[in-house]
mmCIF file of C-alpha atoms and ligand atoms in Angstrom:
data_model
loop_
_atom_site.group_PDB
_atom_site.id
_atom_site.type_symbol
_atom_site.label_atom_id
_atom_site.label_comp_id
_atom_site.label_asym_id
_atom_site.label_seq_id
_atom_site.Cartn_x
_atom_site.Cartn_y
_atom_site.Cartn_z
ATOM 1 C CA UNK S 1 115.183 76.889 100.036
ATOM 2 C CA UNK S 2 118.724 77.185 99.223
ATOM 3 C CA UNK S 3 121.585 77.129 101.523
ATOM 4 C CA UNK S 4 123.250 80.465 99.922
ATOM 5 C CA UNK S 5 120.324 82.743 100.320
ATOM 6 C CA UNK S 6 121.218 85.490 103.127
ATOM 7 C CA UNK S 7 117.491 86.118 103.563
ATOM 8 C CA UNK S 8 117.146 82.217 104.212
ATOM 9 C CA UNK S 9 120.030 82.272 106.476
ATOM 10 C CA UNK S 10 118.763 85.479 108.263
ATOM 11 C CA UNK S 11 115.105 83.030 109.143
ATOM 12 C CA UNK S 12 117.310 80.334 110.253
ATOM 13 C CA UNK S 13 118.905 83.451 112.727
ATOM 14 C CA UNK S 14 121.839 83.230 110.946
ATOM 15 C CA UNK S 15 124.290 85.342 108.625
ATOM 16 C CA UNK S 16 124.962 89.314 108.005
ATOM 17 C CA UNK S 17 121.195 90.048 107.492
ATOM 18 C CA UNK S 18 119.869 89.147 111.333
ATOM 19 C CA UNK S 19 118.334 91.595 112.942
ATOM 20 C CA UNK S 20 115.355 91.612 115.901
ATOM 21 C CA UNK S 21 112.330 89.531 114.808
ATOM 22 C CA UNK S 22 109.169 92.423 114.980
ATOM 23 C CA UNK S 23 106.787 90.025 114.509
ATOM 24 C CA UNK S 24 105.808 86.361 112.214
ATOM 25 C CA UNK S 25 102.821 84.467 110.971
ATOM 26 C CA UNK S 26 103.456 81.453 109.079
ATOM 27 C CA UNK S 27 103.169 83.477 105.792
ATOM 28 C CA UNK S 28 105.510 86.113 106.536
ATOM 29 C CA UNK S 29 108.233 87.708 108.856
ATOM 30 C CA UNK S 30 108.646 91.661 110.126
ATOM 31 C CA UNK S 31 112.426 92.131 111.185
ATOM 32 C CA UNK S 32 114.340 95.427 112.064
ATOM 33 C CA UNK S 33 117.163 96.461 110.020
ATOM 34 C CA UNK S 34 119.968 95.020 112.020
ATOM 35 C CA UNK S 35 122.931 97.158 114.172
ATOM 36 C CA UNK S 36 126.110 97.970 112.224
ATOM 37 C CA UNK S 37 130.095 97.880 112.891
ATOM 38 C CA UNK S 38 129.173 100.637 115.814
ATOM 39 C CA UNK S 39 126.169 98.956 117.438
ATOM 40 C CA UNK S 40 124.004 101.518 115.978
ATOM 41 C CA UNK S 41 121.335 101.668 113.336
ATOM 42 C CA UNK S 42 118.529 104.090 112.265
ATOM 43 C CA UNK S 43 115.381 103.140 114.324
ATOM 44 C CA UNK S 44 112.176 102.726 112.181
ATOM 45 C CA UNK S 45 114.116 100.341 109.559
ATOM 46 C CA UNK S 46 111.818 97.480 108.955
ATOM 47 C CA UNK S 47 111.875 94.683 106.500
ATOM 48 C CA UNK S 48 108.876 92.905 105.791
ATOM 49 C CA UNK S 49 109.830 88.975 103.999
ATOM 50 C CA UNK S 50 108.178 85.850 102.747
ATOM 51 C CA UNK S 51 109.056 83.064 104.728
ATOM 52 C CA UNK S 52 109.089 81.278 101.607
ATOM 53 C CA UNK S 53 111.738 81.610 99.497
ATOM 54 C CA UNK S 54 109.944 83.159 96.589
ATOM 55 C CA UNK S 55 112.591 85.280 94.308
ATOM 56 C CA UNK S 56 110.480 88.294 93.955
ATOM 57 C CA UNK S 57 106.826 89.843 94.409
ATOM 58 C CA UNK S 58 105.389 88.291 91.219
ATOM 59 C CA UNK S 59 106.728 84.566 92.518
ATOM 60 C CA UNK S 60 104.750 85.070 95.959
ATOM 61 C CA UNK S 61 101.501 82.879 96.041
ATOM 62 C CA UNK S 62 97.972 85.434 96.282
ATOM 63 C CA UNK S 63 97.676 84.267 100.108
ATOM 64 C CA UNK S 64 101.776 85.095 100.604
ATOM 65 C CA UNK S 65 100.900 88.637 99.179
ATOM 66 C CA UNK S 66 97.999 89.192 100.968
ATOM 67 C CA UNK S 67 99.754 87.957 104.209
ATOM 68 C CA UNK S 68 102.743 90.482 102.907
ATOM 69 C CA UNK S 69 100.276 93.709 102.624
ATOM 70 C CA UNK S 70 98.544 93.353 105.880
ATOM 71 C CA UNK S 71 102.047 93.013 107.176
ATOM 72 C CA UNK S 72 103.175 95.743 106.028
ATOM 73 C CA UNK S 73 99.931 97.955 106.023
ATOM 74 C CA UNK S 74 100.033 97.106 110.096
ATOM 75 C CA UNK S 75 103.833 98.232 110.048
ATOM 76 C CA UNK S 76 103.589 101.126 108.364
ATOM 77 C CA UNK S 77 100.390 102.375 110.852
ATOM 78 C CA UNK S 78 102.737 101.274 113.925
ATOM 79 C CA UNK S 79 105.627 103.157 111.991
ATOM 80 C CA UNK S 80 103.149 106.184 112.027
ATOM 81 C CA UNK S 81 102.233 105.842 115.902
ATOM 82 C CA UNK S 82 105.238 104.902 117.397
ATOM 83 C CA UNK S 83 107.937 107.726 115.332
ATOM 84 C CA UNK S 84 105.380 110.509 114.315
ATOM 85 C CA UNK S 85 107.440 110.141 111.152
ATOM 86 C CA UNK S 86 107.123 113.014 108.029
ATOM 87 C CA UNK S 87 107.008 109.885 106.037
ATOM 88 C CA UNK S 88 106.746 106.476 106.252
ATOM 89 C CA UNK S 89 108.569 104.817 102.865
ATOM 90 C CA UNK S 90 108.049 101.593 101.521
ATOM 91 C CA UNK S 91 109.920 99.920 98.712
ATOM 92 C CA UNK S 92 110.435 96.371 96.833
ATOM 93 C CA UNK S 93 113.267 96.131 94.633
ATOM 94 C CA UNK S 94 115.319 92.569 94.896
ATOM 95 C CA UNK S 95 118.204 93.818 93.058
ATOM 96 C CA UNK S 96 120.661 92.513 96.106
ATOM 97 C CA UNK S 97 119.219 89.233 97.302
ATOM 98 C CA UNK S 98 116.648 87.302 95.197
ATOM 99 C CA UNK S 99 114.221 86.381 97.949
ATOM 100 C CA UNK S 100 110.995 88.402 98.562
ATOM 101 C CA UNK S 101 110.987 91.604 100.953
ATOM 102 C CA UNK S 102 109.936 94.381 101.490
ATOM 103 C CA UNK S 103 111.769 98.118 102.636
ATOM 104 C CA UNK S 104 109.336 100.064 105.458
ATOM 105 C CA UNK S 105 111.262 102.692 106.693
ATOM 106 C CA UNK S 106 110.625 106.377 108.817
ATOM 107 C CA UNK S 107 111.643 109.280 106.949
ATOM 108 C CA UNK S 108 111.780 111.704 110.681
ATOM 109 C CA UNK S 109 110.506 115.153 110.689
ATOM 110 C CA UNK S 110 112.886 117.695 109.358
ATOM 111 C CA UNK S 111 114.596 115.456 107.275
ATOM 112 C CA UNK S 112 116.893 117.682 105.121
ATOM 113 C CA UNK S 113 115.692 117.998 101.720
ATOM 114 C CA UNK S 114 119.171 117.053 100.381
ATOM 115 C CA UNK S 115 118.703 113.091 101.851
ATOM 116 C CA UNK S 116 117.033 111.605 99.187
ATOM 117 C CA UNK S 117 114.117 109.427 99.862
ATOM 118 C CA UNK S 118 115.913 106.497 100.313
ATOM 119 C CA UNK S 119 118.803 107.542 101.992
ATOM 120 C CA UNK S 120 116.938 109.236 104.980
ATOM 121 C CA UNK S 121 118.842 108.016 107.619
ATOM 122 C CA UNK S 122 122.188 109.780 106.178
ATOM 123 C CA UNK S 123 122.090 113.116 108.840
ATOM 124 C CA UNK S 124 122.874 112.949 112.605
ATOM 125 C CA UNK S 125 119.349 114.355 113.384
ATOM 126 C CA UNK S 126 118.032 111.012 112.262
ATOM 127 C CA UNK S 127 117.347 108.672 114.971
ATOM 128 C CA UNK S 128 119.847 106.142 115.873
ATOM 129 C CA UNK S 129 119.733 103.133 119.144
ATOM 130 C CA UNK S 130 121.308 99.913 119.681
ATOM 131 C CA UNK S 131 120.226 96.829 120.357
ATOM 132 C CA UNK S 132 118.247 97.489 123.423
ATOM 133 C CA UNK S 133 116.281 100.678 121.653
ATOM 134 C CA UNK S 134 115.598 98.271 118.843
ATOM 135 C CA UNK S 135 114.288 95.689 121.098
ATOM 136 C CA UNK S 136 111.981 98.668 123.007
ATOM 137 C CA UNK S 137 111.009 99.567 119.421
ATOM 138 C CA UNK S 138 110.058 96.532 118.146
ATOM 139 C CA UNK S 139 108.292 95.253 121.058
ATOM 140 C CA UNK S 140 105.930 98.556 120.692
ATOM 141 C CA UNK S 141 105.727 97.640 116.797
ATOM 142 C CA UNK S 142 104.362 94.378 117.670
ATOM 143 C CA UNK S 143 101.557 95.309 119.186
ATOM 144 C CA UNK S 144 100.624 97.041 115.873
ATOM 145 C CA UNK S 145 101.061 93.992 113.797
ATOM 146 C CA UNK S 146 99.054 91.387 116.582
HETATM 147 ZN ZN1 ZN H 1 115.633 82.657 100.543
#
């Protein structure tokens, strides 16, 4: 829809918000949390979006959310095979940008107690790669999600 949406720009492959395509149907599209200022991020960061830009889960059409879940029902079980995680997280809140998606993320085994739940990255024993890890990653992850 709208030219100022980052989530928009991110489909178009452009913008802040682009990170390695996991996988896409014509309902919905898997992505990896993108690499920061040090060409790093925690692997096992997934966001799962409408391609649509629908504001938030109650906006998506019935076949968008059912498109959504089996997205992100398939992540999650790749999430689970792939990292052996202690958890695998999953939250939609839209309080930053007002276009549909998804948080799927690996909380790793032995996970201090003190990270909270969704700040489980935040300890040098989680697991960290750069663009070519994330590209190993999510090619594995795809598979799931086929
Ligand atoms: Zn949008």
């Amino acid at each position: 829809m709208t030219g100022e949406c980052l989530i928009c720009a991110k489909h178009r492959g452009e913008g802040p918000l682009v990170g390695h395509r996991v996988w896409a149907d014509e309902h919905v599209i898997v992505s990896h949390r993108p690499v920061g200022n040090d060409g790093t991020t925690v692997l096992g960061y997934l966001f799962v979006e409408s391609r649509r830009h629908a504001p938030s889960l109650d906006a998506l059409t019935e076949v968008e959310a059912v498109a959504i879940a089996r997205a992100a029902w398939r992540a999650a079980r790749g999430l689970r095979a792939e990292l052996g995680p202690e958890f695998v997280f999953s939250a939609i809140v839209g309080r930053s940008v007002a276009h549909f998606h998804q948080h799927l993320f690996a909380r790793y085994q032995n996970t201090p107690e003190q990270c909270s739940w969704m700040d489980s990255a935040a300890w040098p024993g989680s697991k960290r790669g750069g663009l070519d890890e994330v590209a190993d990653l999510s090619a594995r992850l795809a598979l799931h999600l086929g």
